[in-house]
Coordinates of C-alpha atoms in Angstrom, one line a residue:
Chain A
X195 CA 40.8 1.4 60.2
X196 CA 38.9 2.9 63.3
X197 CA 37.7 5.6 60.8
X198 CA 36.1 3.2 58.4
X199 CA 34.5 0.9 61.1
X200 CA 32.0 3.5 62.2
X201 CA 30.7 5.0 59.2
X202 CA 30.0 1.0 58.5
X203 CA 28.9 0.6 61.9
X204 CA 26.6 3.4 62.0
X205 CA 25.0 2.1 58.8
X206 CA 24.2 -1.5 60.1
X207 CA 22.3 1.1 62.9
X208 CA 20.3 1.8 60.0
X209 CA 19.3 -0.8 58.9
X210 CA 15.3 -1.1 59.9
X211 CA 14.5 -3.4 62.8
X212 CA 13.1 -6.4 61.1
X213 CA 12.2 -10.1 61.4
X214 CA 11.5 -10.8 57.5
X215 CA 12.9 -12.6 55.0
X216 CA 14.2 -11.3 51.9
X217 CA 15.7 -12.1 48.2
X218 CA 18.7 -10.0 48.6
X219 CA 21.4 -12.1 49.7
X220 CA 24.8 -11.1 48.3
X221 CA 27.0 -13.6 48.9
X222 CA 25.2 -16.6 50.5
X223 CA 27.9 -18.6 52.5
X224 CA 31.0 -17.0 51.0
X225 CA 33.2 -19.9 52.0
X226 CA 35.0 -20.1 48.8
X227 CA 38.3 -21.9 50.1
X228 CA 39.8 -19.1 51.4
X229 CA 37.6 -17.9 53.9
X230 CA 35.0 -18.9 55.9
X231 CA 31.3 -17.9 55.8
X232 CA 31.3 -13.8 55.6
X233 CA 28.0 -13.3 55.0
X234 CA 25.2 -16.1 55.8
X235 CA 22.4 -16.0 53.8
X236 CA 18.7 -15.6 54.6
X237 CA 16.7 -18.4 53.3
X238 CA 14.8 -16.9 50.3
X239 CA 11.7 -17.9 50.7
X240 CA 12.1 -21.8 50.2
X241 CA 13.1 -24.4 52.5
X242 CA 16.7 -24.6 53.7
X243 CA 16.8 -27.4 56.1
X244 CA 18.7 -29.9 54.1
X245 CA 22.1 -30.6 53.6
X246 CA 23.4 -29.9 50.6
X247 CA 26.4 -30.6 48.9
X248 CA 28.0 -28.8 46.2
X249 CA 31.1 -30.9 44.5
X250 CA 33.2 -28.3 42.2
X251 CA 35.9 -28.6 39.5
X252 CA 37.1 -28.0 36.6
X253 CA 40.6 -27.6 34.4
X254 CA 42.2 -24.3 33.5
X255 CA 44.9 -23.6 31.4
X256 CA 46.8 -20.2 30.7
X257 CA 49.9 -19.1 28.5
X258 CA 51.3 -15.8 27.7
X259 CA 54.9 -14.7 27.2
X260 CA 55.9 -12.7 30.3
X261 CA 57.2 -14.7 32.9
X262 CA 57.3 -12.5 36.1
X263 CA 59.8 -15.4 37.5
X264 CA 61.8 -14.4 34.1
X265 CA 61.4 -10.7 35.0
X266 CA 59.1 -10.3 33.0
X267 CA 59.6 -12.4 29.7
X268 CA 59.2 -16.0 29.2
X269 CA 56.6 -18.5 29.0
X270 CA 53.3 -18.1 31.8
X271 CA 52.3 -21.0 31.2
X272 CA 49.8 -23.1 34.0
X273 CA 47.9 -25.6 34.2
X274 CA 45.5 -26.0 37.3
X275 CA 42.4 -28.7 38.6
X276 CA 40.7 -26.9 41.6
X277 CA 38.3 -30.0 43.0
X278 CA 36.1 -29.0 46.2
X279 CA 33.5 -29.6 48.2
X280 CA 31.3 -27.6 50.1
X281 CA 28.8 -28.9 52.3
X282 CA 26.4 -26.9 54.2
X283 CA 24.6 -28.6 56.9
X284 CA 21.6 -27.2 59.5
X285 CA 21.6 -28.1 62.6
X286 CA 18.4 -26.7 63.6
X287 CA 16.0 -24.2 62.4
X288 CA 18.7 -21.5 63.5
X289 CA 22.0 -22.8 63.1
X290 CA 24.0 -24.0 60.6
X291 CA 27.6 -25.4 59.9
X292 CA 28.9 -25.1 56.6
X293 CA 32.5 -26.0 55.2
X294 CA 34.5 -26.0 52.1
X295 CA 37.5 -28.3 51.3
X296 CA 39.2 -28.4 48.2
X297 CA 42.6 -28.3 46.5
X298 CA 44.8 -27.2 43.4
X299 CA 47.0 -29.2 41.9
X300 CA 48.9 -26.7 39.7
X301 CA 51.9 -27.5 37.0
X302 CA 53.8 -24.2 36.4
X303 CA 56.3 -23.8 33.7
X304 CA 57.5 -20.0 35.0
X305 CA 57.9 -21.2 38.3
X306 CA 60.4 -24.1 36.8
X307 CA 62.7 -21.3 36.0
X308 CA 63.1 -20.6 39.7
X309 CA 65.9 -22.1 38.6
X310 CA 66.4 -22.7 35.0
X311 CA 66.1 -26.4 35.7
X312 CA 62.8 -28.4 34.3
X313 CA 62.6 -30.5 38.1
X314 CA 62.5 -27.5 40.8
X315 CA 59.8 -28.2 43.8
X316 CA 57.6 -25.7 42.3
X317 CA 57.2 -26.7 39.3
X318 CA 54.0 -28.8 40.1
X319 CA 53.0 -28.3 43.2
X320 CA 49.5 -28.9 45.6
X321 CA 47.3 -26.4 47.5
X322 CA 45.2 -27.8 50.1
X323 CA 42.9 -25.2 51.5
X324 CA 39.8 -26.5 54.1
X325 CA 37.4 -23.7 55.8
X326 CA 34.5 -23.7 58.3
X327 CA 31.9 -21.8 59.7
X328 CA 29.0 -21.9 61.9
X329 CA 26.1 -19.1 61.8
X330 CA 22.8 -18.7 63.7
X331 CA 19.9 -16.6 62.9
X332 CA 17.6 -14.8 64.8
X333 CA 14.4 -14.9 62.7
X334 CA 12.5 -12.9 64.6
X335 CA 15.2 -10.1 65.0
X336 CA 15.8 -10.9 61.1
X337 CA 20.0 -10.9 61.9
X338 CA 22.3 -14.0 61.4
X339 CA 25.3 -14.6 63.2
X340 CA 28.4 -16.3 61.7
X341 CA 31.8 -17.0 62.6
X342 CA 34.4 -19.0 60.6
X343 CA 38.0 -20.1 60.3
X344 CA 40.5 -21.7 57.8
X345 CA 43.8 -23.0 56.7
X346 CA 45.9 -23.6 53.4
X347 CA 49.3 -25.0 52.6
X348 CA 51.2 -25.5 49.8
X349 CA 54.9 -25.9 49.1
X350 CA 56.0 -22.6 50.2
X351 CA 53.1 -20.7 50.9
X352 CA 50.9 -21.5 54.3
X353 CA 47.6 -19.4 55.5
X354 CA 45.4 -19.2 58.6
X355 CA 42.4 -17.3 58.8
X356 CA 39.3 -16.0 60.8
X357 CA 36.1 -14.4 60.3
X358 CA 33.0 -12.8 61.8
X359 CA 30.1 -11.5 60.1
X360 CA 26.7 -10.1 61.0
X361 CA 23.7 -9.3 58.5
X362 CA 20.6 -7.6 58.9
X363 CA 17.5 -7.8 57.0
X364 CA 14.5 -5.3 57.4
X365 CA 10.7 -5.8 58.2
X366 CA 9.4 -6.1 55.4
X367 CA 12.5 -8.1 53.4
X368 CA 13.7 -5.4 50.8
X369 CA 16.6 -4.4 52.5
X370 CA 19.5 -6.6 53.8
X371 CA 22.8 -5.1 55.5
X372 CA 25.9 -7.3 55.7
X373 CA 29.2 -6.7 57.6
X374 CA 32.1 -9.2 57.5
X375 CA 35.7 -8.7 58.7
X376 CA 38.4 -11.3 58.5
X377 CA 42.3 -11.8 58.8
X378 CA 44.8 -13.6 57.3
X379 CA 47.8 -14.7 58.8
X380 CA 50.2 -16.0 56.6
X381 CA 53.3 -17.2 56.1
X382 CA 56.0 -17.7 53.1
X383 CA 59.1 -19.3 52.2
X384 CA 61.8 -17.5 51.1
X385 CA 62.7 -19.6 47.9
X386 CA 65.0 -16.9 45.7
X387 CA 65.9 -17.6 42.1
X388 CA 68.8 -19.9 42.2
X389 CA 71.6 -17.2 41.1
X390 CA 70.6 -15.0 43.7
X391 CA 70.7 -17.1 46.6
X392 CA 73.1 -16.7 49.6
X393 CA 74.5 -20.6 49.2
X394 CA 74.8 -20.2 44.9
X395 CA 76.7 -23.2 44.1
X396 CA 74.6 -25.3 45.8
X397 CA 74.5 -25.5 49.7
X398 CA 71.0 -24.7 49.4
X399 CA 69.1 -27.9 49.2
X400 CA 66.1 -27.8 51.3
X401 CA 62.9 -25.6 52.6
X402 CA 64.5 -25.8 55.8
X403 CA 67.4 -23.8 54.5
X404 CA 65.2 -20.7 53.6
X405 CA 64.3 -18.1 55.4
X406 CA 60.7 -16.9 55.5
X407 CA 58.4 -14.1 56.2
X408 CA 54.9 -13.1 56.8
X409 CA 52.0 -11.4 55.5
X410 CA 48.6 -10.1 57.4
X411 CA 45.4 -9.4 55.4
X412 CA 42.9 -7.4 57.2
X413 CA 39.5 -7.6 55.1
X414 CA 36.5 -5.3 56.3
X415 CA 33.4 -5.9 53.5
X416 CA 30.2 -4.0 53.6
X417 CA 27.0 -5.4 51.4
X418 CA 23.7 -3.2 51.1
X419 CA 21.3 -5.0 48.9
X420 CA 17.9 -3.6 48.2
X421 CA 14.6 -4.9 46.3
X422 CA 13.9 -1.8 44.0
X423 CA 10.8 -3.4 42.1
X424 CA 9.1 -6.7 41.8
X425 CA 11.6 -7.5 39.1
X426 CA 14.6 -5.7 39.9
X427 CA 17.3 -5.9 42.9
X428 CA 20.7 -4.1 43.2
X429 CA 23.6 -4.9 46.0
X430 CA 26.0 -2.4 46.6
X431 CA 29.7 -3.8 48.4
X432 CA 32.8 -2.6 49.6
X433 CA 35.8 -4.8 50.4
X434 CA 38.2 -2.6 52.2
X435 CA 41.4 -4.4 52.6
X436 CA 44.7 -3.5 54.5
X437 CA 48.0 -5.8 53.5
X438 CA 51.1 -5.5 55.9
X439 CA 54.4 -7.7 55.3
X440 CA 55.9 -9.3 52.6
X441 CA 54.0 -8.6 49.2
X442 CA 56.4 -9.2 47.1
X443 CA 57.0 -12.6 45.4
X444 CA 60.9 -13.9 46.5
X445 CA 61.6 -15.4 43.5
X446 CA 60.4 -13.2 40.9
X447 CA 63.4 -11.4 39.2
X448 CA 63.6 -7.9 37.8
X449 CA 66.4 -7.2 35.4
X450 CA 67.9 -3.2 34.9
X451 CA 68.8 -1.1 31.9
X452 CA 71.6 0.2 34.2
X453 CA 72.7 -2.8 36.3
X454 CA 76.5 -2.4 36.6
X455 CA 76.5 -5.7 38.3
X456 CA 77.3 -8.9 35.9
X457 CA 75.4 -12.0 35.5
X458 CA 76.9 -14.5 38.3
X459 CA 78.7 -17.3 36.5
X460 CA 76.3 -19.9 34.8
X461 CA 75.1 -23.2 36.4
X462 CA 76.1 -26.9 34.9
X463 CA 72.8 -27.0 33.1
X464 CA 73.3 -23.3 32.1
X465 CA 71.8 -20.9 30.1
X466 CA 70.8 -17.9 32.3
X467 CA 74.0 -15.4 31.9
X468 CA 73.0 -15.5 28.3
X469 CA 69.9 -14.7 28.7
X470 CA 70.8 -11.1 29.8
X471 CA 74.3 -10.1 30.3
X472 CA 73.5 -8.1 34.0
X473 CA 72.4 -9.2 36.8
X474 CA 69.1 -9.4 38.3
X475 CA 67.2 -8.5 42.2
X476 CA 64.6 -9.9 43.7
X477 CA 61.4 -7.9 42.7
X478 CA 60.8 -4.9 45.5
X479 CA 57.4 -3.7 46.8
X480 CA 56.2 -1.5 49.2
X481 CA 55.2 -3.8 53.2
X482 CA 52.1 -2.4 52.9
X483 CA 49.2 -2.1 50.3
X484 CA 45.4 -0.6 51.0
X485 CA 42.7 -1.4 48.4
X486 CA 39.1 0.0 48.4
X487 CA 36.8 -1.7 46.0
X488 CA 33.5 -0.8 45.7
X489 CA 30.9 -3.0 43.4
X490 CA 27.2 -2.4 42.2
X491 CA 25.1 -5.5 41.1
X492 CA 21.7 -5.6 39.2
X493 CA 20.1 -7.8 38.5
X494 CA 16.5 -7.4 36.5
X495 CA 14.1 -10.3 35.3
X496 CA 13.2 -9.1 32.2
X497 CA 11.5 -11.4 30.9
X498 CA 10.4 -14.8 32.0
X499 CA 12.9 -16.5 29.3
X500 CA 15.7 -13.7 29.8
X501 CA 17.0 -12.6 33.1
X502 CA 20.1 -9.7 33.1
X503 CA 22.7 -9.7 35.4
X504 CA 24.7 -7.0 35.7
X505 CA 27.9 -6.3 38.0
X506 CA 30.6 -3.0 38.1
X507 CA 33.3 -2.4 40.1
X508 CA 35.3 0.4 40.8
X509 CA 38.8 -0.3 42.4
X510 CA 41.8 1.8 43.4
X511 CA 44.3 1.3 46.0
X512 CA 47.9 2.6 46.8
X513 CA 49.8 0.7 44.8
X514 CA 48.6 3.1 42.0
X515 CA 46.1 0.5 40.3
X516 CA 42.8 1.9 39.2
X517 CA 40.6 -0.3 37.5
X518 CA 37.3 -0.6 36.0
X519 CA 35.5 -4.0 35.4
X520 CA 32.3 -4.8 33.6
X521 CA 30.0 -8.0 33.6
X522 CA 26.6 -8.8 31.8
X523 CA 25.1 -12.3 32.1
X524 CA 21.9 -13.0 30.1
X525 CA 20.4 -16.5 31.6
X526 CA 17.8 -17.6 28.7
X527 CA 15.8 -20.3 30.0
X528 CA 15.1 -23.0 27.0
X529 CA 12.8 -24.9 29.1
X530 CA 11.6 -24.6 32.8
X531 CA 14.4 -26.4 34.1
X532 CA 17.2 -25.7 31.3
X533 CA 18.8 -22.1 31.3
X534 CA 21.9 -21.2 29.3
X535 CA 23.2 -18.7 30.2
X536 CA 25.7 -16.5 28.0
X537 CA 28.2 -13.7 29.6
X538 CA 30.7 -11.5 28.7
X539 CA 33.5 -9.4 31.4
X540 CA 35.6 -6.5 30.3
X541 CA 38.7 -5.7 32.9
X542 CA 41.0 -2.5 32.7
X543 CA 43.4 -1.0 35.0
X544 CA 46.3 0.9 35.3
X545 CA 49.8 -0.3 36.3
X546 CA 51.2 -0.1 39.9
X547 CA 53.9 2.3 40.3
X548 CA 56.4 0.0 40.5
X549 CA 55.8 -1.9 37.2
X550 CA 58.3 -1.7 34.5
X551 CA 58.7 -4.4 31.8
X552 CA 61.5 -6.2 31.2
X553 CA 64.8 -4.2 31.5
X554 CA 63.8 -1.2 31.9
X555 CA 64.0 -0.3 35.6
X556 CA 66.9 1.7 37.0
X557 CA 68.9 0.2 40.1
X558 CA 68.3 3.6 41.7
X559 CA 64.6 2.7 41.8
X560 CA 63.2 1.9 45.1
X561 CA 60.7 -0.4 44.7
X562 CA 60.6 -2.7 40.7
X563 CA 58.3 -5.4 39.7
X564 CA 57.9 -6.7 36.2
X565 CA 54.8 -8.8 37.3
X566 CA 52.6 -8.5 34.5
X567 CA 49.4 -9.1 37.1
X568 CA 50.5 -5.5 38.3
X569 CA 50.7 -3.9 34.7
X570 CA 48.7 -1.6 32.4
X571 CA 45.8 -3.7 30.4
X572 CA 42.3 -4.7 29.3
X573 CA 41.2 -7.8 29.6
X574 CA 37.5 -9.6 28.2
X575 CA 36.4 -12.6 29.1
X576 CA 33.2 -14.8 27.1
X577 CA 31.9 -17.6 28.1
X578 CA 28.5 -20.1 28.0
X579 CA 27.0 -21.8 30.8
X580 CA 24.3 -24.2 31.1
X581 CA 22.3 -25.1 34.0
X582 CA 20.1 -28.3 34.4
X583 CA 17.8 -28.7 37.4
X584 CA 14.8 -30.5 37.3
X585 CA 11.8 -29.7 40.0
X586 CA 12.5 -33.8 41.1
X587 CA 16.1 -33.6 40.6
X588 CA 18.2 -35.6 38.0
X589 CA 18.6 -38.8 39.8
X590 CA 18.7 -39.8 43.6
X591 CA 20.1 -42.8 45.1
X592 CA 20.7 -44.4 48.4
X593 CA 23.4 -43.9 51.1
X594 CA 24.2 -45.2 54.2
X595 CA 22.2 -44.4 57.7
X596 CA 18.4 -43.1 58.1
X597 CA 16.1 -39.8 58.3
X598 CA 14.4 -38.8 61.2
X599 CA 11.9 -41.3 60.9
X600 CA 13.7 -44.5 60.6
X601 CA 13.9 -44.4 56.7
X602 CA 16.5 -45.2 54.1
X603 CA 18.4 -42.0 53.7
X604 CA 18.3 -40.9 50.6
X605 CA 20.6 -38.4 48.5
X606 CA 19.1 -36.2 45.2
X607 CA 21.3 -34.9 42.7
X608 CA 19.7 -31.2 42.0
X609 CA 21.4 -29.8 39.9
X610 CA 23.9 -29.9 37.4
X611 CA 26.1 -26.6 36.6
X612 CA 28.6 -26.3 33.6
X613 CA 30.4 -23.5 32.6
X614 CA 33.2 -22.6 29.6
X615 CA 35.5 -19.2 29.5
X616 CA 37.7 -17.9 27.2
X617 CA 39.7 -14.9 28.5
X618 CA 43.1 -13.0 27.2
X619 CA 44.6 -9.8 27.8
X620 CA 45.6 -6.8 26.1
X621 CA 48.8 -5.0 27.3
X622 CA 48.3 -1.0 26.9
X623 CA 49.5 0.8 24.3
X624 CA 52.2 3.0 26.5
X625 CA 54.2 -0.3 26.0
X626 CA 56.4 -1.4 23.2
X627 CA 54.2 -4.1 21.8
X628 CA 56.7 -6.7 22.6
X629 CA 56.5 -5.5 26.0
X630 CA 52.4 -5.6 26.2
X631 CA 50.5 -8.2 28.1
X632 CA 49.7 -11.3 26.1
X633 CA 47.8 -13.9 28.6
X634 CA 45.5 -16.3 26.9
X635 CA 43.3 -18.7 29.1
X636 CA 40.6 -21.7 29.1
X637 CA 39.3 -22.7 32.2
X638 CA 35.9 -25.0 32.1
X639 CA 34.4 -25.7 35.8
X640 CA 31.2 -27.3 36.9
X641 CA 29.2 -28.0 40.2
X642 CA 27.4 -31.0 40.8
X643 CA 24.7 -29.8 43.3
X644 CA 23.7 -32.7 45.9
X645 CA 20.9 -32.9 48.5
X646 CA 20.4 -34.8 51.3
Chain B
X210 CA 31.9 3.9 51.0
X211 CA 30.3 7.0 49.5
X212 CA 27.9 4.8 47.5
X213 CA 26.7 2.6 50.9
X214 CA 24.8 6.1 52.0
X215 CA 23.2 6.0 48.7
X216 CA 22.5 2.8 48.8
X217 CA 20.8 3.4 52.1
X218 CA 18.9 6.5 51.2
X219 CA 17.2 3.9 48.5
X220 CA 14.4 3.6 50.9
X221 CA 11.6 1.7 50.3
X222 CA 10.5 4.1 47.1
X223 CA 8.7 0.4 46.3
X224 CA 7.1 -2.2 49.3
X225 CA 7.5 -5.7 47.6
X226 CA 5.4 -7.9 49.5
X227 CA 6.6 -11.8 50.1
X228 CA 3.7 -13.1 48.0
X229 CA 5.3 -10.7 45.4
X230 CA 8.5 -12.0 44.9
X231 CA 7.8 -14.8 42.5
X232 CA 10.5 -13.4 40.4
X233 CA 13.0 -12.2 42.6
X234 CA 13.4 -15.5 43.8
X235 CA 14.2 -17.2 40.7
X236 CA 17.6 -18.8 40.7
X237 CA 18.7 -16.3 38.3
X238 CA 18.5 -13.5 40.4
X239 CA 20.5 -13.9 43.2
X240 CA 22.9 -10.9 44.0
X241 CA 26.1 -13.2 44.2
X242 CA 28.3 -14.6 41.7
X243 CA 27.2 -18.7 41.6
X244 CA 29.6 -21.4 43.0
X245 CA 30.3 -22.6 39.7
X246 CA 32.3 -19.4 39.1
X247 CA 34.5 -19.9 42.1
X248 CA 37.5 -21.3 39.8
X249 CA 37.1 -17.8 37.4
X250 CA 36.9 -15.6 40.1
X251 CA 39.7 -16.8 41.9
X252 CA 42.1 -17.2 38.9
X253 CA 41.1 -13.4 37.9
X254 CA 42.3 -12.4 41.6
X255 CA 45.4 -13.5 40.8
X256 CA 45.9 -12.4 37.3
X257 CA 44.8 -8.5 37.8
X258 CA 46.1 -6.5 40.1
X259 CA 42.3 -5.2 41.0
X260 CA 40.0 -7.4 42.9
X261 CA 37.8 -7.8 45.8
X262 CA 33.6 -6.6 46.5
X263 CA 32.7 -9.1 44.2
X264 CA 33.1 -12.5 46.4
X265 CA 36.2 -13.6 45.5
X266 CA 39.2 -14.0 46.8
X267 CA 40.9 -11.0 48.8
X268 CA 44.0 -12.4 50.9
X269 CA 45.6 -15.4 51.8
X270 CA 47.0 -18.7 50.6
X271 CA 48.8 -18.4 47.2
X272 CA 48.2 -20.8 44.6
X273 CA 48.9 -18.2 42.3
X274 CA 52.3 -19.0 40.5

């Protein structure tokens, strides 16, 4: 990591002295539930001392036939409602505190066959995540300051994180240089697929009885953004991440075409020895992963109905996953307050070494996963979205306490954001086509944007 | 990383004054994905293996069964 921190670091040297504002911010308070604040933004131009209030959510559904906890057949189905809240608050005219807490409450029918049972503890299950940060800029030196932590915790899955970050905006505004680095420290259960585990027959009944392992994420991101004209902006990122532990999932199974081994004896409810007559192991993975991303955005205001967004990303890591993703976004504004705001996202990659679909991995093989996430495919994604935010706001309405000067306070709702996508994947052809990726998926969100 | 030099050597080929900007501050052209795509981009983190430089999700907490 050494060798990556000071090419970065020598680069944030670069970046001109400054005191300016600009319109370049790339990920204004990335606290998205899973970390905290990487990148503070730089007010653009319009007043930022309020607190506002974003309330999220939204419903997504997803099926496909290629159950990784089924090595790699069977249903995928999920369901998932991800409510949160962020709330980012100034303190002063430097400082700020901003946090983000949320949950998903997730059904999973592929996680039910943990143990070919319809009641397992997995099969619906709750994700609480909450994250916080504070930043403080330096107007005059034009650099913000932020740090951050955060914790989530589900059934068998807990996470604690931190974060720094430092950005840097030049003299005149155009330019802005971010740096962010966080770690993950997390922690799993070891919840096996009921034929595999040490106590089969039964004497396994509770978390306590599982063993568990853990996992360290080591993110290091790196955002130059730059003004080009007086209608177009572009951000280039890097998101260098180092994974050490356990990165594979316990209770996925991975079933071989040369398994001498027999399927264990069937449960009382019991179906699995007929569903393949050998056994199946645990899905294998290397206990450490590096990926190096690298992203280019554009945006250009075209016109003052049409605005296009663009995005690219370039991704490889040593897994053996190379990937390619597109994203266009054309925000037509109907009226001045009313934009729609179409988009469409192409996604292809290559499969992880250690992929192989259903029954066809050899025992002899080191590492096996029939994980579908980790497999050869395209994927597109369309979608609408619709955006209402009058100059006024769309209503406002009382709430407890008082401003500064003794008055009612008052909250505004801003802004109203809605948003539908449609999204499946193709499984390459280098697959049987029964064996080729198949995920369909809905998901509608919105954000209700408050202000206070 | 090779693209961050190039990024860097984009100097200011253009000054854009503050008065100027009337159009790079419109909502629309903020470089960052909005908050209402929070729920896409994280369900896309776990569904490909490639992710990351784009504001979502990069490690920790699961969620993703």
């Amino acid at each position: 990591m050494k060798t990556l921190l000071l090419p970065i670091l020598a680069l944030a040297a670069l970046a001109t002295p400054a005191r300016a504002q600009t319109g370049t911010t790339q990920n204004p308070n990335r606290i998205d539930g899973y970390g905290a604040p990487v990148s503070p933004s730089v007010p653009v131009s319009r007043a930022a001392e309020e607190t506002t209030i974003d309330i999220i959510g939204g419903y997504y559904q997803q099926d496909g036939s290629h159950g990784a906890v089924e090595g790699g057949r069977g249903t995928q189905k999920l369901t998932d409602v991800p409510p949160a809240i962020i709330v980012n608050v100034p303190l002063d005219t430097v400082s700020r505190l901003t946090a983000n807490v949320g949950a998903d409450f997730y059904a999973s029918a592929s996680t039910d066959r943990i143990d070919f049972a319809l009641s397992t503890p997995s099969s619906y299950d709750v994700r609480f995540h909450g994250d916080f940060g504070y930043s403080r800029e330096h107007k005059y030196k034009g650099t913000i300051w932020g740090v951050g932590a955060g914790v989530s915790k589900e059934y068998d899955y807990s996470s604690f994180n931190v974060a720094g970050s430092f950005a840097k905006t030049s003299r005149d505004g155009n330019r802005q240089l971010s740096l962010a680095g966080q770690v993950f420290f997390d922690q799993i259960t070891l919840i096996q697929p009921l034929e595999l585990r040490p106590g089969y027959a039964g004497s396994l009944t509770g978390k306590g009885d599982y063993g568990s392992d853990k996992r360290q994420t080591y993110n290091l991101s790196a955002t130059y953004s730059q003004v080009l004209t007086k209608r177009l902006q572009a951000a280039v990122s890097t998101e260098l991440v180092s994974q050490n532990g356990l990165l594979s999932t316990p209770f996925h199974r991975v079933y071989f075409r040369d398994n001498p081994d027999l399927n264990p004896e069937p449960t009382p409810s019991g179906d699995f020895a007929a569903r393949f007559p050998t056994a199946a192991r645990i899905e294998s993975l290397p206990r450490a992963r590096f990926k190096y991303p690298v992203s280019l955005r554009l945006n250009y205001y075209a016109t003052d109905l049409v605005q296009v967004r663009g995005f690219y990303r370039f991704y490889n890591d040593d897994f053996g996953i190379r990937a390619h993703t597109f994203e266009v976004e054309l925000p037509v504004k109907v009226t001045q307050f009313f934009a729609l705001y179409p988009f469409y996202r192409y996604h292809t990659q290559t499969a992880a070494t250690y992929f192989a679909p259903f029954a066809q991995h050899s025992v002899n093989d080191t590492y096996y996963t029939s994980d579908y996430d980790l497999s050869a495919f395209s994927a597109n994604k369309v979608g609408l979205g619709l955006r209402y935010s009058p100059v006024y706001g769309i209503t406002r309405f009382r709430v407890p306490g008082q401003d500064g000067q003794g008055r009612p306070r008052v909250m505004r709702l801003k802004s109203l954001d809605l948003r539908y996508a449609n999204y499946w994947q193709t499984g390459a052809s280098t697959y049987s086509a029964a064996n080729r990726a198949d995920l369909k998926a809905n998901i509608v969100s919105f954000d209700l944007g408050f202000a206070l | 990383m090779l693209l961050l030099p190039a990024g860097a050597a984009l100097p200011s080929c253009v000054s854009v004054a503050a008065y100027q900007k009337v159009y790079l501050n419109d909502e629309d052209m903020k470089l960052a994905t909005k908050t209402v795509e929070t729920p896409e981009t994280n369900f896309e983190s776990y569904r490909e293996g490639a992710g990351g430089a784009n504001g979502g999700k990069v490690g920790g907490g699961c969620g993703c069964n």
